[in-house]
């Protein structure tokens, strides 16, 4: 069965610190996609990134980077030099072939960046 | 204008009342979804529709029903609301590909007293 685990419920960091949000997934499919979404205090859900199961290259976008490791079924998200605007709940999600485009979300990690 | 809209944005109702939450999208997507968000539980899928004639139950469909009136409209109903249905409800849409992200509406905060 598909499952996404975000073991970190809440994280607090001081501004300018680096922080890594963990995501571990389970699926029996060999073709799948992983996603990260951000939910700021205003409540909307904002798409950040997608990664397919055949591409293990890490990705960097500004202060954000993602580390995908199939060997450990993990898709971790790192924010470098955190800022107050990064304070949000972050969700990891899985979509695989056997369920079409049905998403399985983790329970989210609430990040607070302290000025 | 927003691509995915939800009405109402906030609703307070009483136990036993029938409630309908509406979702409209202008993205031209075939697929639409309803989720609820509860603190500590993330987003859980209630119902999803891959086209107008294809509606499927999600993880937590009990107590809910849906109607896909058109490609652009997907409504969620609570036939007889109960307090544990108090939550934040999101509608989402996506294109057909496995790689396609879901686009979310702004959410409806529902309180059942």
PDB file of C-alpha atoms in Angstrom:
ATOM      1  CA  UNK A   1       0.000   0.000   0.000  1.00  0.00           C
ATOM      2  CA  UNK A   2       1.063   3.557  -0.619  1.00  0.00           C
ATOM      3  CA  UNK A   3       2.197   5.601   2.322  1.00  0.00           C
ATOM      4  CA  UNK A   4       4.061   8.830   2.976  1.00  0.00           C
ATOM      5  CA  UNK A   5       5.656   9.483   6.345  1.00  0.00           C
ATOM      6  CA  UNK A   6       6.805  12.855   7.606  1.00  0.00           C
ATOM      7  CA  UNK A   7       8.073  12.012  11.043  1.00  0.00           C
ATOM      8  CA  UNK A   8       8.884  15.602  12.010  1.00  0.00           C
ATOM      9  CA  UNK A   9       5.671  17.165  13.221  1.00  0.00           C
ATOM     10  CA  UNK A  10       7.101  20.551  14.156  1.00  0.00           C
ATOM     11  CA  UNK A  11      10.483  22.155  13.663  1.00  0.00           C
ATOM     12  CA  UNK A  12      11.733  25.518  14.892  1.00  0.00           C
ATOM     13  CA  UNK A  13      14.900  27.145  13.643  1.00  0.00           C
ATOM     14  CA  UNK A  14      16.472  30.538  14.016  1.00  0.00           C
ATOM     15  CA  UNK A  15      16.609  32.666  10.913  1.00  0.00           C
ATOM     16  CA  UNK A  16      19.576  31.929   8.619  1.00  0.00           C
ATOM     17  CA  UNK A  17      19.918  28.377   9.868  1.00  0.00           C
ATOM     18  CA  UNK A  18      19.623  25.499   7.417  1.00  0.00           C
ATOM     19  CA  UNK A  19      16.814  23.015   7.928  1.00  0.00           C
ATOM     20  CA  UNK A  20      15.948  19.666   6.378  1.00  0.00           C
ATOM     21  CA  UNK A  21      12.442  18.269   6.206  1.00  0.00           C
ATOM     22  CA  UNK A  22      12.267  14.503   5.913  1.00  0.00           C
ATOM     23  CA  UNK A  23       9.911  12.484   3.729  1.00  0.00           C
ATOM     24  CA  UNK A  24       9.844   8.690   3.504  1.00  0.00           C
ATOM     25  CA  UNK A  25       7.495   6.923   1.121  1.00  0.00           C
ATOM     26  CA  UNK A  26       6.238   3.430   0.387  1.00  0.00           C
ATOM     27  CA  UNK A  27       5.023   2.090  -2.921  1.00  0.00           C
ATOM     28  CA  UNK A  28       5.296  -1.149  -4.845  1.00  0.00           C
ATOM     29  CA  UNK A  29       5.252   0.621  -8.198  1.00  0.00           C
ATOM     30  CA  UNK A  30       8.432   1.301 -10.078  1.00  0.00           C
ATOM     31  CA  UNK A  31       6.921   4.373 -11.731  1.00  0.00           C
ATOM     32  CA  UNK A  32       5.840   7.095  -9.380  1.00  0.00           C
ATOM     33  CA  UNK A  33       6.137  10.792  -8.672  1.00  0.00           C
ATOM     34  CA  UNK A  34       6.922  12.647  -5.500  1.00  0.00           C
ATOM     35  CA  UNK A  35       5.815  16.178  -4.733  1.00  0.00           C
ATOM     36  CA  UNK A  36       6.350  18.861  -2.147  1.00  0.00           C
ATOM     37  CA  UNK A  37       3.731  21.483  -1.285  1.00  0.00           C
ATOM     38  CA  UNK A  38       3.931  24.507   0.986  1.00  0.00           C
ATOM     39  CA  UNK A  39       1.017  25.759   3.069  1.00  0.00           C
ATOM     40  CA  UNK A  40       1.795  29.224   4.494  1.00  0.00           C
ATOM     41  CA  UNK A  41      -0.247  30.672   7.357  1.00  0.00           C
ATOM     42  CA  UNK A  42      -2.700  32.104   4.825  1.00  0.00           C
ATOM     43  CA  UNK A  43      -3.798  28.523   4.146  1.00  0.00           C
ATOM     44  CA  UNK A  44      -3.404  27.970   0.433  1.00  0.00           C
ATOM     45  CA  UNK A  45      -1.422  25.013  -0.870  1.00  0.00           C
ATOM     46  CA  UNK A  46       1.455  25.916  -3.157  1.00  0.00           C
ATOM     47  CA  UNK A  47       3.182  23.385  -5.380  1.00  0.00           C
ATOM     48  CA  UNK A  48       6.982  23.427  -4.984  1.00  0.00           C
ATOM     49  CA  UNK A  49       8.457  20.523  -6.910  1.00  0.00           C
ATOM     50  CA  UNK A  50       7.875  17.146  -8.492  1.00  0.00           C
ATOM     51  CA  UNK A  51      10.378  14.313  -8.998  1.00  0.00           C
ATOM     52  CA  UNK A  52       9.876  11.096 -10.957  1.00  0.00           C
ATOM     53  CA  UNK A  53      11.139   7.731  -9.821  1.00  0.00           C
ATOM     54  CA  UNK A  54      13.653   7.439 -12.646  1.00  0.00           C
ATOM     55  CA  UNK A  55      15.450  10.677 -11.925  1.00  0.00           C
ATOM     56  CA  UNK A  56      17.597  10.620  -8.814  1.00  0.00           C
ATOM     57  CA  UNK A  57      19.416  13.839  -9.521  1.00  0.00           C
ATOM     58  CA  UNK A  58      19.219  16.320  -6.729  1.00  0.00           C
ATOM     59  CA  UNK A  59      17.577  19.594  -7.544  1.00  0.00           C
ATOM     60  CA  UNK A  60      18.354  23.085  -6.349  1.00  0.00           C
ATOM     61  CA  UNK A  61      16.152  26.123  -6.719  1.00  0.00           C
ATOM     62  CA  UNK A  62      17.549  29.151  -4.975  1.00  0.00           C
ATOM     63  CA  UNK A  63      17.632  28.404  -1.260  1.00  0.00           C
ATOM     64  CA  UNK A  64      15.637  25.193  -1.731  1.00  0.00           C
ATOM     65  CA  UNK A  65      17.111  21.819  -2.548  1.00  0.00           C
ATOM     66  CA  UNK A  66      15.730  18.318  -2.734  1.00  0.00           C
ATOM     67  CA  UNK A  67      17.521  15.036  -2.193  1.00  0.00           C
ATOM     68  CA  UNK A  68      15.860  11.955  -3.693  1.00  0.00           C
ATOM     69  CA  UNK A  69      17.273   8.568  -2.683  1.00  0.00           C
ATOM     70  CA  UNK A  70      15.486   5.457  -3.917  1.00  0.00           C
ATOM     71  CA  UNK A  71      17.702   3.229  -1.788  1.00  0.00           C
ATOM     72  CA  UNK A  72      16.173   4.686   1.360  1.00  0.00           C
ATOM     73  CA  UNK A  73      12.789   5.656  -0.185  1.00  0.00           C
ATOM     74  CA  UNK A  74      13.336   9.230   0.867  1.00  0.00           C
ATOM     75  CA  UNK A  75      12.728  12.609  -0.723  1.00  0.00           C
ATOM     76  CA  UNK A  76      14.073  15.203   1.666  1.00  0.00           C
ATOM     77  CA  UNK A  77      13.755  18.956   1.379  1.00  0.00           C
ATOM     78  CA  UNK A  78      16.417  21.377   2.592  1.00  0.00           C
ATOM     79  CA  UNK A  79      16.027  25.096   3.059  1.00  0.00           C
ATOM     80  CA  UNK A  80      19.328  26.935   3.242  1.00  0.00           C
ATOM     81  CA  UNK A  81      19.633  30.186   5.181  1.00  0.00           C
ATOM     82  CA  UNK A  82      16.035  30.031   6.338  1.00  0.00           C
ATOM     83  CA  UNK A  83      13.892  33.151   6.414  1.00  0.00           C
ATOM     84  CA  UNK A  84      10.773  34.074   8.326  1.00  0.00           C
ATOM     85  CA  UNK A  85       8.754  33.761   5.096  1.00  0.00           C
ATOM     86  CA  UNK A  86       9.635  30.068   5.031  1.00  0.00           C
ATOM     87  CA  UNK A  87       7.421  29.519   8.070  1.00  0.00           C
ATOM     88  CA  UNK A  88       4.700  27.179   6.834  1.00  0.00           C
ATOM     89  CA  UNK A  89       3.463  23.632   6.863  1.00  0.00           C
ATOM     90  CA  UNK A  90       5.199  21.518   4.250  1.00  0.00           C
ATOM     91  CA  UNK A  91       3.601  18.413   2.758  1.00  0.00           C
ATOM     92  CA  UNK A  92       5.208  15.604   0.835  1.00  0.00           C
ATOM     93  CA  UNK A  93       2.996  13.569  -1.523  1.00  0.00           C
ATOM     94  CA  UNK A  94       3.219  10.433  -3.673  1.00  0.00           C
ATOM     95  CA  UNK A  95       1.444   9.602  -6.935  1.00  0.00           C
ATOM     96  CA  UNK A  96       1.926   6.220  -8.564  1.00  0.00           C
ATOM     97  CA  UNK A  97       0.748   4.213 -11.547  1.00  0.00           C
ATOM     98  CA  UNK A  98      -1.521   1.816  -9.716  1.00  0.00           C
ATOM     99  CA  UNK A  99      -3.684   4.630  -8.364  1.00  0.00           C
ATOM    100  CA  UNK A 100      -3.650   6.931 -11.379  1.00  0.00           C
ATOM    101  CA  UNK A 101      -3.135  10.470 -10.233  1.00  0.00           C
ATOM    102  CA  UNK A 102      -4.450   9.919  -6.747  1.00  0.00           C
ATOM    103  CA  UNK A 103      -2.145  11.647  -4.272  1.00  0.00           C
ATOM    104  CA  UNK A 104      -1.090  10.264  -0.929  1.00  0.00           C
ATOM    105  CA  UNK A 105      -0.044  13.040   1.404  1.00  0.00           C
ATOM    106  CA  UNK A 106       2.115  12.896   4.483  1.00  0.00           C
ATOM    107  CA  UNK A 107       0.855  14.487   7.663  1.00  0.00           C
ATOM    108  CA  UNK A 108       2.997  17.563   7.125  1.00  0.00           C
ATOM    109  CA  UNK A 109       5.836  19.295   8.954  1.00  0.00           C
ATOM    110  CA  UNK A 110       5.177  22.652  10.541  1.00  0.00           C
ATOM    111  CA  UNK A 111       8.258  24.853  10.212  1.00  0.00           C
ATOM    112  CA  UNK A 112       8.677  27.970  12.293  1.00  0.00           C
ATOM    113  CA  UNK A 113      11.546  30.300  11.527  1.00  0.00           C
ATOM    114  CA  UNK A 114      12.315  32.569  14.449  1.00  0.00           C
ATOM    115  CA  UNK A 115      13.690  35.998  13.615  1.00  0.00           C
TER     116      UNK A 115
ATOM    117  CA  UNK B   1      -9.134  35.403 -11.169  1.00  0.00           C
ATOM    118  CA  UNK B   2      -8.296  32.227  -9.296  1.00  0.00           C
ATOM    119  CA  UNK B   3      -8.179  29.011 -11.324  1.00  0.00           C
ATOM    120  CA  UNK B   4      -9.895  26.969  -8.612  1.00  0.00           C
ATOM    121  CA  UNK B   5     -12.575  28.599  -6.496  1.00  0.00           C
ATOM    122  CA  UNK B   6     -14.491  27.302  -3.531  1.00  0.00           C
ATOM    123  CA  UNK B   7     -17.689  28.579  -1.986  1.00  0.00           C
ATOM    124  CA  UNK B   8     -18.333  29.318   0.763  1.00  0.00           C
ATOM    125  CA  UNK B   9     -14.956  30.146   2.270  1.00  0.00           C
ATOM    126  CA  UNK B  10     -16.269  29.835   5.812  1.00  0.00           C
ATOM    127  CA  UNK B  11     -19.376  28.163   7.143  1.00  0.00           C
ATOM    128  CA  UNK B  12     -20.749  27.541  10.588  1.00  0.00           C
ATOM    129  CA  UNK B  13     -23.629  25.129  10.852  1.00  0.00           C
ATOM    130  CA  UNK B  14     -25.423  22.945  13.343  1.00  0.00           C
ATOM    131  CA  UNK B  15     -25.451  19.218  13.830  1.00  0.00           C
ATOM    132  CA  UNK B  16     -27.908  17.505  11.502  1.00  0.00           C
ATOM    133  CA  UNK B  17     -27.971  20.206   8.860  1.00  0.00           C
ATOM    134  CA  UNK B  18     -27.291  19.504   5.195  1.00  0.00           C
ATOM    135  CA  UNK B  19     -24.339  21.385   3.790  1.00  0.00           C
ATOM    136  CA  UNK B  20     -23.009  21.733   0.260  1.00  0.00           C
ATOM    137  CA  UNK B  21     -19.538  22.945  -0.589  1.00  0.00           C
ATOM    138  CA  UNK B  22     -18.959  23.967  -4.167  1.00  0.00           C
ATOM    139  CA  UNK B  23     -15.873  23.946  -6.328  1.00  0.00           C
ATOM    140  CA  UNK B  24     -15.333  25.453  -9.764  1.00  0.00           C
ATOM    141  CA  UNK B  25     -12.272  25.434 -11.952  1.00  0.00           C
ATOM    142  CA  UNK B  26     -11.214  27.226 -15.099  1.00  0.00           C
ATOM    143  CA  UNK B  27      -8.144  25.126 -15.830  1.00  0.00           C
ATOM    144  CA  UNK B  28      -9.958  22.747 -18.162  1.00  0.00           C
ATOM    145  CA  UNK B  29      -8.877  19.725 -16.132  1.00  0.00           C
ATOM    146  CA  UNK B  30     -10.823  16.493 -16.185  1.00  0.00           C
ATOM    147  CA  UNK B  31      -9.813  15.390 -12.718  1.00  0.00           C
ATOM    148  CA  UNK B  32     -11.154  16.881  -9.519  1.00  0.00           C
ATOM    149  CA  UNK B  33     -10.737  15.969  -5.872  1.00  0.00           C
ATOM    150  CA  UNK B  34     -12.087  16.764  -2.431  1.00  0.00           C
ATOM    151  CA  UNK B  35      -9.840  16.602   0.634  1.00  0.00           C
ATOM    152  CA  UNK B  36     -10.220  17.448   4.270  1.00  0.00           C
ATOM    153  CA  UNK B  37      -7.409  18.718   6.437  1.00  0.00           C
ATOM    154  CA  UNK B  38      -7.286  18.143  10.160  1.00  0.00           C
ATOM    155  CA  UNK B  39      -4.435  19.178  12.461  1.00  0.00           C
ATOM    156  CA  UNK B  40      -1.828  16.440  12.632  1.00  0.00           C
ATOM    157  CA  UNK B  41      -3.544  14.313  10.002  1.00  0.00           C
ATOM    158  CA  UNK B  42      -2.541  16.077   6.826  1.00  0.00           C
ATOM    159  CA  UNK B  43      -4.812  15.971   3.800  1.00  0.00           C
ATOM    160  CA  UNK B  44      -7.104  13.013   3.402  1.00  0.00           C
ATOM    161  CA  UNK B  45      -8.971  12.225   0.208  1.00  0.00           C
ATOM    162  CA  UNK B  46     -12.773  12.144   0.445  1.00  0.00           C
ATOM    163  CA  UNK B  47     -13.842  11.664  -3.179  1.00  0.00           C
ATOM    164  CA  UNK B  48     -12.299  12.051  -6.583  1.00  0.00           C
ATOM    165  CA  UNK B  49     -13.588  12.249 -10.125  1.00  0.00           C
ATOM    166  CA  UNK B  50     -11.540  11.484 -13.206  1.00  0.00           C
ATOM    167  CA  UNK B  51     -14.259  12.784 -15.513  1.00  0.00           C
ATOM    168  CA  UNK B  52     -17.917  13.743 -15.368  1.00  0.00           C
ATOM    169  CA  UNK B  53     -19.112  10.134 -15.355  1.00  0.00           C
ATOM    170  CA  UNK B  54     -16.378   8.709 -13.146  1.00  0.00           C
ATOM    171  CA  UNK B  55     -16.655   9.295  -9.405  1.00  0.00           C
ATOM    172  CA  UNK B  56     -14.748   7.325  -6.815  1.00  0.00           C
ATOM    173  CA  UNK B  57     -14.607   7.084  -3.060  1.00  0.00           C
ATOM    174  CA  UNK B  58     -11.446   8.098  -1.319  1.00  0.00           C
ATOM    175  CA  UNK B  59     -10.025   7.173   2.031  1.00  0.00           C
ATOM    176  CA  UNK B  60     -12.753   8.806   4.154  1.00  0.00           C
ATOM    177  CA  UNK B  61     -15.988   9.001   2.148  1.00  0.00           C
ATOM    178  CA  UNK B  62     -18.426   7.977   4.904  1.00  0.00           C
ATOM    179  CA  UNK B  63     -20.843  10.797   5.693  1.00  0.00           C
ATOM    180  CA  UNK B  64     -20.125  12.605   2.425  1.00  0.00           C
ATOM    181  CA  UNK B  65     -21.493  12.577  -1.112  1.00  0.00           C
ATOM    182  CA  UNK B  66     -20.449  14.368  -4.277  1.00  0.00           C
ATOM    183  CA  UNK B  67     -21.865  15.551  -7.549  1.00  0.00           C
ATOM    184  CA  UNK B  68     -19.944  16.341 -10.727  1.00  0.00           C
ATOM    185  CA  UNK B  69     -22.292  18.681 -12.497  1.00  0.00           C
ATOM    186  CA  UNK B  70     -19.915  19.509 -15.324  1.00  0.00           C
ATOM    187  CA  UNK B  71     -16.246  19.269 -16.141  1.00  0.00           C
ATOM    188  CA  UNK B  72     -15.690  22.488 -14.249  1.00  0.00           C
ATOM    189  CA  UNK B  73     -17.861  21.856 -11.181  1.00  0.00           C
ATOM    190  CA  UNK B  74     -17.573  19.364  -8.348  1.00  0.00           C
ATOM    191  CA  UNK B  75     -19.697  19.677  -5.219  1.00  0.00           C
ATOM    192  CA  UNK B  76     -19.299  18.018  -1.848  1.00  0.00           C
ATOM    193  CA  UNK B  77     -22.326  17.439   0.394  1.00  0.00           C
ATOM    194  CA  UNK B  78     -22.641  16.573   4.023  1.00  0.00           C
ATOM    195  CA  UNK B  79     -26.137  15.097   4.275  1.00  0.00           C
ATOM    196  CA  UNK B  80     -26.357  15.398   8.044  1.00  0.00           C
ATOM    197  CA  UNK B  81     -23.402  17.274   9.463  1.00  0.00           C
ATOM    198  CA  UNK B  82     -21.777  16.128  12.687  1.00  0.00           C
ATOM    199  CA  UNK B  83     -19.168  17.920  14.847  1.00  0.00           C
ATOM    200  CA  UNK B  84     -16.278  15.660  13.822  1.00  0.00           C
ATOM    201  CA  UNK B  85     -16.721  16.918  10.272  1.00  0.00           C
ATOM    202  CA  UNK B  86     -15.393  20.245  11.446  1.00  0.00           C
ATOM    203  CA  UNK B  87     -12.315  20.730   9.271  1.00  0.00           C
ATOM    204  CA  UNK B  88     -10.703  22.638   6.436  1.00  0.00           C
ATOM    205  CA  UNK B  89     -11.903  21.319   3.082  1.00  0.00           C
ATOM    206  CA  UNK B  90      -9.936  21.641  -0.118  1.00  0.00           C
ATOM    207  CA  UNK B  91     -10.924  21.071  -3.696  1.00  0.00           C
ATOM    208  CA  UNK B  92      -8.183  20.266  -6.209  1.00  0.00           C
ATOM    209  CA  UNK B  93      -7.860  19.653  -9.919  1.00  0.00           C
ATOM    210  CA  UNK B  94      -5.279  18.029 -12.124  1.00  0.00           C
ATOM    211  CA  UNK B  95      -4.599  17.054 -15.664  1.00  0.00           C
ATOM    212  CA  UNK B  96      -4.493  13.372 -16.605  1.00  0.00           C
ATOM    213  CA  UNK B  97      -0.828  12.576 -16.414  1.00  0.00           C
ATOM    214  CA  UNK B  98       0.853  10.822 -13.537  1.00  0.00           C
ATOM    215  CA  UNK B  99       3.322  13.666 -13.342  1.00  0.00           C
ATOM    216  CA  UNK B 100       0.713  16.376 -13.146  1.00  0.00           C
ATOM    217  CA  UNK B 101       0.524  18.294  -9.938  1.00  0.00           C
ATOM    218  CA  UNK B 102      -2.755  19.041  -8.282  1.00  0.00           C
ATOM    219  CA  UNK B 103      -3.938  22.635  -8.110  1.00  0.00           C
ATOM    220  CA  UNK B 104      -5.804  23.524  -4.960  1.00  0.00           C
ATOM    221  CA  UNK B 105      -8.585  25.924  -4.190  1.00  0.00           C
ATOM    222  CA  UNK B 106      -8.324  28.324  -1.252  1.00  0.00           C
ATOM    223  CA  UNK B 107     -10.190  26.004   1.116  1.00  0.00           C
ATOM    224  CA  UNK B 108     -13.467  26.113   3.018  1.00  0.00           C
ATOM    225  CA  UNK B 109     -13.381  26.242   6.783  1.00  0.00           C
ATOM    226  CA  UNK B 110     -16.403  24.343   8.071  1.00  0.00           C
ATOM    227  CA  UNK B 111     -17.485  24.335  11.698  1.00  0.00           C
ATOM    228  CA  UNK B 112     -20.249  22.016  12.855  1.00  0.00           C
ATOM    229  CA  UNK B 113     -21.664  22.924  16.265  1.00  0.00           C
TER     230      UNK B 113
END
